[in-house]
mmCIF file with all atom_site columns, C-alpha atoms in Angstrom:
data_model
loop_
_atom_site.group_PDB
_atom_site.id
_atom_site.type_symbol
_atom_site.label_atom_id
_atom_site.label_alt_id
_atom_site.label_comp_id
_atom_site.label_asym_id
_atom_site.label_entity_id
_atom_site.label_seq_id
_atom_site.pdbx_PDB_ins_code
_atom_site.Cartn_x
_atom_site.Cartn_y
_atom_site.Cartn_z
_atom_site.occupancy
_atom_site.B_iso_or_equiv
_atom_site.pdbx_formal_charge
_atom_site.auth_seq_id
_atom_site.auth_comp_id
_atom_site.auth_asym_id
_atom_site.auth_atom_id
_atom_site.pdbx_PDB_model_num
ATOM 1   C CA . MET A 1 1   ? 85.466  58.808 11.332 1.00 89.00 ? 1   MET A CA 1
ATOM 2   C CA . MET A 1 2   ? 83.916  61.179 13.665 1.00 95.00 ? 2   MET A CA 1
ATOM 3   C CA . ARG A 1 3   ? 80.249  61.413 14.436 1.00 95.00 ? 3   ARG A CA 1
ATOM 4   C CA . ASN A 1 4   ? 79.886  64.434 12.637 1.00 97.00 ? 4   ASN A CA 1
ATOM 5   C CA . GLU A 1 5   ? 81.522  63.136 9.392  1.00 97.00 ? 5   GLU A CA 1
ATOM 6   C CA . ILE A 1 6   ? 79.191  60.173 9.716  1.00 97.00 ? 6   ILE A CA 1
ATOM 7   C CA . PHE A 1 7   ? 76.188  62.470 9.816  1.00 98.00 ? 7   PHE A CA 1
ATOM 8   C CA . GLU A 1 8   ? 77.557  64.300 6.607  1.00 98.00 ? 8   GLU A CA 1
ATOM 9   C CA . VAL A 1 9   ? 77.537  60.979 4.681  1.00 98.00 ? 9   VAL A CA 1
ATOM 10  C CA . VAL A 1 10  ? 74.183  59.914 6.116  1.00 98.00 ? 10  VAL A CA 1
ATOM 11  C CA . GLN A 1 11  ? 72.839  63.501 5.038  1.00 98.00 ? 11  GLN A CA 1
ATOM 12  C CA . GLN A 1 12  ? 74.074  63.332 1.665  1.00 98.00 ? 12  GLN A CA 1
ATOM 13  C CA . SER A 1 13  ? 73.063  59.734 1.102  1.00 98.00 ? 13  SER A CA 1
ATOM 14  C CA . LEU A 1 14  ? 69.572  60.841 2.049  1.00 98.00 ? 14  LEU A CA 1
ATOM 15  C CA . VAL A 1 15  ? 69.517  63.818 -0.048 1.00 98.00 ? 15  VAL A CA 1
ATOM 16  C CA . ASP A 1 16  ? 70.827  61.932 -2.950 1.00 97.00 ? 16  ASP A CA 1
ATOM 17  C CA . ALA A 1 17  ? 68.240  59.007 -2.379 1.00 97.00 ? 17  ALA A CA 1
ATOM 18  C CA . ILE A 1 18  ? 65.308  60.659 -1.444 1.00 96.00 ? 18  ILE A CA 1
ATOM 19  C CA . GLY A 1 19  ? 65.467  64.015 -3.389 1.00 96.00 ? 19  GLY A CA 1
ATOM 20  C CA . VAL A 1 20  ? 65.055  66.237 -0.232 1.00 97.00 ? 20  VAL A CA 1
ATOM 21  C CA . GLU A 1 21  ? 66.905  69.277 0.215  1.00 97.00 ? 21  GLU A CA 1
ATOM 22  C CA . LEU A 1 22  ? 70.172  69.121 2.457  1.00 96.00 ? 22  LEU A CA 1
ATOM 23  C CA . GLU A 1 23  ? 68.677  71.617 5.099  1.00 97.00 ? 23  GLU A CA 1
ATOM 24  C CA . GLU A 1 24  ? 65.678  69.179 5.558  1.00 97.00 ? 24  GLU A CA 1
ATOM 25  C CA . VAL A 1 25  ? 67.861  66.556 6.742  1.00 98.00 ? 25  VAL A CA 1
ATOM 26  C CA . VAL A 1 26  ? 68.395  67.432 10.566 1.00 98.00 ? 26  VAL A CA 1
ATOM 27  C CA . ALA A 1 27  ? 69.347  64.837 13.246 1.00 97.00 ? 27  ALA A CA 1
ATOM 28  C CA . GLU A 1 28  ? 65.540  64.755 14.606 1.00 97.00 ? 28  GLU A CA 1
ATOM 29  C CA . SER A 1 29  ? 63.947  64.237 11.191 1.00 97.00 ? 29  SER A CA 1
ATOM 30  C CA . THR A 1 30  ? 62.191  60.940 10.876 1.00 96.00 ? 30  THR A CA 1
ATOM 31  C CA . LEU A 1 31  ? 63.122  58.941 7.746  1.00 97.00 ? 31  LEU A CA 1
ATOM 32  C CA . LEU A 1 32  ? 59.601  57.822 6.696  1.00 96.00 ? 32  LEU A CA 1
ATOM 33  C CA . GLY A 1 33  ? 57.801  60.620 8.081  1.00 94.00 ? 33  GLY A CA 1
ATOM 34  C CA . ASP A 1 34  ? 59.509  63.996 7.907  1.00 96.00 ? 34  ASP A CA 1
ATOM 35  C CA . LEU A 1 35  ? 61.732  62.986 4.777  1.00 97.00 ? 35  LEU A CA 1
ATOM 36  C CA . GLY A 1 36  ? 59.145  61.068 2.951  1.00 96.00 ? 36  GLY A CA 1
ATOM 37  C CA . ALA A 1 37  ? 61.175  58.008 2.553  1.00 96.00 ? 37  ALA A CA 1
ATOM 38  C CA . GLU A 1 38  ? 59.648  54.576 1.442  1.00 93.00 ? 38  GLU A CA 1
ATOM 39  C CA . SER A 1 39  ? 61.140  51.189 2.267  1.00 88.00 ? 39  SER A CA 1
ATOM 40  C CA . LEU A 1 40  ? 62.981  51.147 -0.895 1.00 94.00 ? 40  LEU A CA 1
ATOM 41  C CA . ASP A 1 41  ? 64.681  54.325 -0.485 1.00 96.00 ? 41  ASP A CA 1
ATOM 42  C CA . LEU A 1 42  ? 66.016  53.199 2.829  1.00 95.00 ? 42  LEU A CA 1
ATOM 43  C CA . LEU A 1 43  ? 67.700  50.326 1.108  1.00 96.00 ? 43  LEU A CA 1
ATOM 44  C CA . ASP A 1 44  ? 69.062  52.958 -1.563 1.00 97.00 ? 44  ASP A CA 1
ATOM 45  C CA . VAL A 1 45  ? 70.337  55.114 1.310  1.00 98.00 ? 45  VAL A CA 1
ATOM 46  C CA . LEU A 1 46  ? 72.180  51.907 3.020  1.00 98.00 ? 46  LEU A CA 1
ATOM 47  C CA . PHE A 1 47  ? 73.525  51.099 -0.410 1.00 97.00 ? 47  PHE A CA 1
ATOM 48  C CA . ARG A 1 48  ? 74.900  54.724 -0.622 1.00 98.00 ? 48  ARG A CA 1
ATOM 49  C CA . ILE A 1 49  ? 76.213  54.719 2.739  1.00 98.00 ? 49  ILE A CA 1
ATOM 50  C CA . GLU A 1 50  ? 78.013  51.313 2.330  1.00 97.00 ? 50  GLU A CA 1
ATOM 51  C CA . ARG A 1 51  ? 79.781  52.563 -0.956 1.00 97.00 ? 51  ARG A CA 1
ATOM 52  C CA . LYS A 1 52  ? 80.883  55.646 0.951  1.00 97.00 ? 52  LYS A CA 1
ATOM 53  C CA . LEU A 1 53  ? 82.034  53.907 4.169  1.00 97.00 ? 53  LEU A CA 1
ATOM 54  C CA . GLY A 1 54  ? 82.993  50.600 2.901  1.00 95.00 ? 54  GLY A CA 1
ATOM 55  C CA . PHE A 1 55  ? 80.920  48.465 5.428  1.00 96.00 ? 55  PHE A CA 1
ATOM 56  C CA . LYS A 1 56  ? 77.284  47.355 5.424  1.00 95.00 ? 56  LYS A CA 1
ATOM 57  C CA . VAL A 1 57  ? 74.410  48.573 7.596  1.00 96.00 ? 57  VAL A CA 1
ATOM 58  C CA . THR A 1 58  ? 71.230  46.603 6.680  1.00 96.00 ? 58  THR A CA 1
ATOM 59  C CA . MET A 1 59  ? 67.647  46.861 7.153  1.00 95.00 ? 59  MET A CA 1
ATOM 60  C CA . ASN A 1 60  ? 67.988  43.963 9.584  1.00 94.00 ? 60  ASN A CA 1
ATOM 61  C CA . ASP A 1 61  ? 70.435  46.149 11.473 1.00 96.00 ? 61  ASP A CA 1
ATOM 62  C CA . ILE A 1 62  ? 67.748  48.996 11.798 1.00 95.00 ? 62  ILE A CA 1
ATOM 63  C CA . THR A 1 63  ? 65.076  46.430 12.973 1.00 94.00 ? 63  THR A CA 1
ATOM 64  C CA . LEU A 1 64  ? 67.373  45.098 15.621 1.00 94.00 ? 64  LEU A CA 1
ATOM 65  C CA . MET A 1 65  ? 68.129  48.472 16.937 1.00 94.00 ? 65  MET A CA 1
ATOM 66  C CA . ILE A 1 66  ? 64.444  49.481 17.137 1.00 94.00 ? 66  ILE A CA 1
ATOM 67  C CA . THR A 1 67  ? 63.294  45.969 18.580 1.00 94.00 ? 67  THR A CA 1
ATOM 68  C CA . GLY A 1 68  ? 66.107  45.363 20.760 1.00 92.00 ? 68  GLY A CA 1
ATOM 69  C CA . GLY A 1 69  ? 66.271  41.773 18.976 1.00 93.00 ? 69  GLY A CA 1
ATOM 70  C CA . ILE A 1 70  ? 62.902  40.529 20.462 1.00 95.00 ? 70  ILE A CA 1
ATOM 71  C CA . PRO A 1 71  ? 60.676  38.619 18.421 1.00 94.00 ? 71  PRO A CA 1
ATOM 72  C CA . ASP A 1 72  ? 57.863  40.231 16.682 1.00 92.00 ? 72  ASP A CA 1
ATOM 73  C CA . GLU A 1 73  ? 55.308  38.438 18.682 1.00 93.00 ? 73  GLU A CA 1
ATOM 74  C CA . GLN A 1 74  ? 56.692  39.867 21.940 1.00 96.00 ? 74  GLN A CA 1
ATOM 75  C CA . PHE A 1 75  ? 57.352  43.436 20.325 1.00 96.00 ? 75  PHE A CA 1
ATOM 76  C CA . GLY A 1 76  ? 53.819  43.737 19.665 1.00 95.00 ? 76  GLY A CA 1
ATOM 77  C CA . THR A 1 77  ? 50.480  42.819 21.553 1.00 95.00 ? 77  THR A CA 1
ATOM 78  C CA . ASP A 1 78  ? 47.715  40.545 20.138 1.00 94.00 ? 78  ASP A CA 1
ATOM 79  C CA . GLU A 1 79  ? 45.727  43.671 19.158 1.00 95.00 ? 79  GLU A CA 1
ATOM 80  C CA . GLY A 1 80  ? 48.772  45.079 17.236 1.00 95.00 ? 80  GLY A CA 1
ATOM 81  C CA . TYR A 1 81  ? 50.287  47.900 19.448 1.00 96.00 ? 81  TYR A CA 1
ATOM 82  C CA . ILE A 1 82  ? 53.582  47.701 20.780 1.00 96.00 ? 82  ILE A CA 1
ATOM 83  C CA . SER A 1 83  ? 53.984  45.733 23.779 1.00 96.00 ? 83  SER A CA 1
ATOM 84  C CA . ASP A 1 84  ? 55.308  46.997 27.375 1.00 96.00 ? 84  ASP A CA 1
ATOM 85  C CA . LEU A 1 85  ? 58.373  45.017 26.330 1.00 96.00 ? 85  LEU A CA 1
ATOM 86  C CA . GLY A 1 86  ? 58.569  46.625 23.224 1.00 96.00 ? 86  GLY A CA 1
ATOM 87  C CA . LEU A 1 87  ? 58.192  50.058 24.758 1.00 96.00 ? 87  LEU A CA 1
ATOM 88  C CA . GLU A 1 88  ? 61.060  49.153 26.999 1.00 95.00 ? 88  GLU A CA 1
ATOM 89  C CA . LYS A 1 89  ? 63.304  48.362 24.038 1.00 95.00 ? 89  LYS A CA 1
ATOM 90  C CA . LEU A 1 90  ? 62.398  51.370 22.310 1.00 94.00 ? 90  LEU A CA 1
ATOM 91  C CA . LYS A 1 91  ? 63.100  53.603 25.291 1.00 93.00 ? 91  LYS A CA 1
ATOM 92  C CA . GLU A 1 92  ? 66.574  52.067 25.376 1.00 93.00 ? 92  GLU A CA 1
ATOM 93  C CA . ASN A 1 93  ? 67.547  52.012 21.709 1.00 92.00 ? 93  ASN A CA 1
ATOM 94  C CA . LEU A 1 94  ? 65.451  55.229 20.366 1.00 93.00 ? 94  LEU A CA 1
ATOM 95  C CA . PRO A 1 95  ? 65.803  57.792 23.510 1.00 91.00 ? 95  PRO A CA 1
ATOM 96  C CA . GLN A 1 96  ? 64.164  60.592 21.831 1.00 92.00 ? 96  GLN A CA 1
ATOM 97  C CA . ILE A 1 97  ? 60.776  58.818 21.772 1.00 92.00 ? 97  ILE A CA 1
ATOM 98  C CA . ASP A 1 98  ? 58.228  59.459 24.605 1.00 94.00 ? 98  ASP A CA 1
ATOM 99  C CA . VAL A 1 99  ? 57.175  55.781 25.262 1.00 92.00 ? 99  VAL A CA 1
ATOM 100 C CA . GLU A 1 100 ? 54.307  56.723 27.283 1.00 94.00 ? 100 GLU A CA 1
ATOM 101 C CA . SER A 1 101 ? 52.588  58.674 24.550 1.00 95.00 ? 101 SER A CA 1
ATOM 102 C CA . LEU A 1 102 ? 52.850  55.419 22.666 1.00 95.00 ? 102 LEU A CA 1
ATOM 103 C CA . ARG A 1 103 ? 51.398  53.047 25.149 1.00 93.00 ? 103 ARG A CA 1
ATOM 104 C CA . GLY A 1 104 ? 48.335  51.189 23.960 1.00 93.00 ? 104 GLY A CA 1
ATOM 105 C CA . LYS A 1 105 ? 48.029  53.555 20.813 1.00 93.00 ? 105 LYS A CA 1
ATOM 106 C CA . PHE A 1 106 ? 50.829  52.977 18.483 1.00 95.00 ? 106 PHE A CA 1
ATOM 107 C CA . GLU A 1 107 ? 50.683  50.254 15.995 1.00 95.00 ? 107 GLU A CA 1
ATOM 108 C CA . ALA A 1 108 ? 53.872  47.926 16.233 1.00 94.00 ? 108 ALA A CA 1
ATOM 109 C CA . GLU A 1 109 ? 53.964  47.574 12.321 1.00 93.00 ? 109 GLU A CA 1
ATOM 110 C CA . ARG A 1 110 ? 54.418  51.534 12.372 1.00 94.00 ? 110 ARG A CA 1
ATOM 111 C CA . VAL A 1 111 ? 57.487  51.617 14.373 1.00 94.00 ? 111 VAL A CA 1
ATOM 112 C CA . LEU A 1 112 ? 59.809  52.256 11.588 1.00 93.00 ? 112 LEU A CA 1
ATOM 113 C CA . THR A 1 113 ? 58.292  55.671 11.168 1.00 94.00 ? 113 THR A CA 1
ATOM 114 C CA . LEU A 1 114 ? 59.944  56.648 14.307 1.00 95.00 ? 114 LEU A CA 1
ATOM 115 C CA . PHE A 1 115 ? 63.471  56.012 13.243 1.00 96.00 ? 115 PHE A CA 1
ATOM 116 C CA . THR A 1 116 ? 65.352  59.376 12.943 1.00 97.00 ? 116 THR A CA 1
ATOM 117 C CA . VAL A 1 117 ? 68.362  60.366 10.989 1.00 98.00 ? 117 VAL A CA 1
ATOM 118 C CA . ASP A 1 118 ? 70.076  60.603 14.423 1.00 97.00 ? 118 ASP A CA 1
ATOM 119 C CA . ASN A 1 119 ? 69.135  57.026 15.037 1.00 97.00 ? 119 ASN A CA 1
ATOM 120 C CA . LEU A 1 120 ? 70.724  55.931 11.698 1.00 98.00 ? 120 LEU A CA 1
ATOM 121 C CA . VAL A 1 121 ? 73.963  57.961 12.337 1.00 98.00 ? 121 VAL A CA 1
ATOM 122 C CA . SER A 1 122 ? 74.210  56.040 15.772 1.00 96.00 ? 122 SER A CA 1
ATOM 123 C CA . LEU A 1 123 ? 73.668  52.673 13.876 1.00 96.00 ? 123 LEU A CA 1
ATOM 124 C CA . VAL A 1 124 ? 76.342  53.521 11.472 1.00 97.00 ? 124 VAL A CA 1
ATOM 125 C CA . GLU A 1 125 ? 78.654  54.669 14.242 1.00 96.00 ? 125 GLU A CA 1
ATOM 126 C CA . MET A 1 126 ? 77.991  51.245 16.192 1.00 95.00 ? 126 MET A CA 1
ATOM 127 C CA . ARG A 1 127 ? 78.771  49.271 12.921 1.00 95.00 ? 127 ARG A CA 1
ATOM 128 C CA . GLN A 1 128 ? 82.020  51.291 12.314 1.00 95.00 ? 128 GLN A CA 1
ATOM 129 C CA . ALA A 1 129 ? 83.123  50.485 16.048 1.00 93.00 ? 129 ALA A CA 1
ATOM 130 C CA . GLU A 1 130 ? 82.633  46.748 15.249 1.00 92.00 ? 130 GLU A CA 1
ATOM 131 C CA . LEU A 1 131 ? 85.136  46.779 12.439 1.00 89.00 ? 131 LEU A CA 1
ATOM 132 C CA . PRO A 1 132 ? 88.404  45.217 13.223 1.00 85.00 ? 132 PRO A CA 1
ATOM 133 C CA . THR A 1 133 ? 91.229  47.607 13.676 1.00 76.00 ? 133 THR A CA 1
ATOM 134 C CA . VAL A 1 134 ? 94.248  47.503 11.469 1.00 63.00 ? 134 VAL A CA 1
ATOM 135 C CA . SER A 1 135 ? 97.622  47.816 13.191 1.00 59.00 ? 135 SER A CA 1
ATOM 136 C CA . SER A 1 136 ? 100.604 49.213 11.445 1.00 53.00 ? 136 SER A CA 1
#
């Protein structure tokens, strides 16, 4: 499945789960901010994607993509902000983010608010690439 086809599945899943207009769901829209999704909505979106595509993308996949798999205590500082290591992982995994603007100011627990439609499309694309190929 091509990236534009994955985008259409993600877009329609967001429209159906959240009730936003199709035109609102653009690549740079943040799921929790711009589109107004809540955590339960994300689970609904992921379920709809799974039903359409036949493979799972989980909240854990989203978390791993955002954090780069580092433990919470290394991702955030004692003060609750994203650590330097956490910012490095964000820069690698969510390239649209200006990490310098977040340094020392952005709470680690709010990091999911940075996740965009394009990030979700990339994640679905990665999961699809991991599927075993069927030979004929």
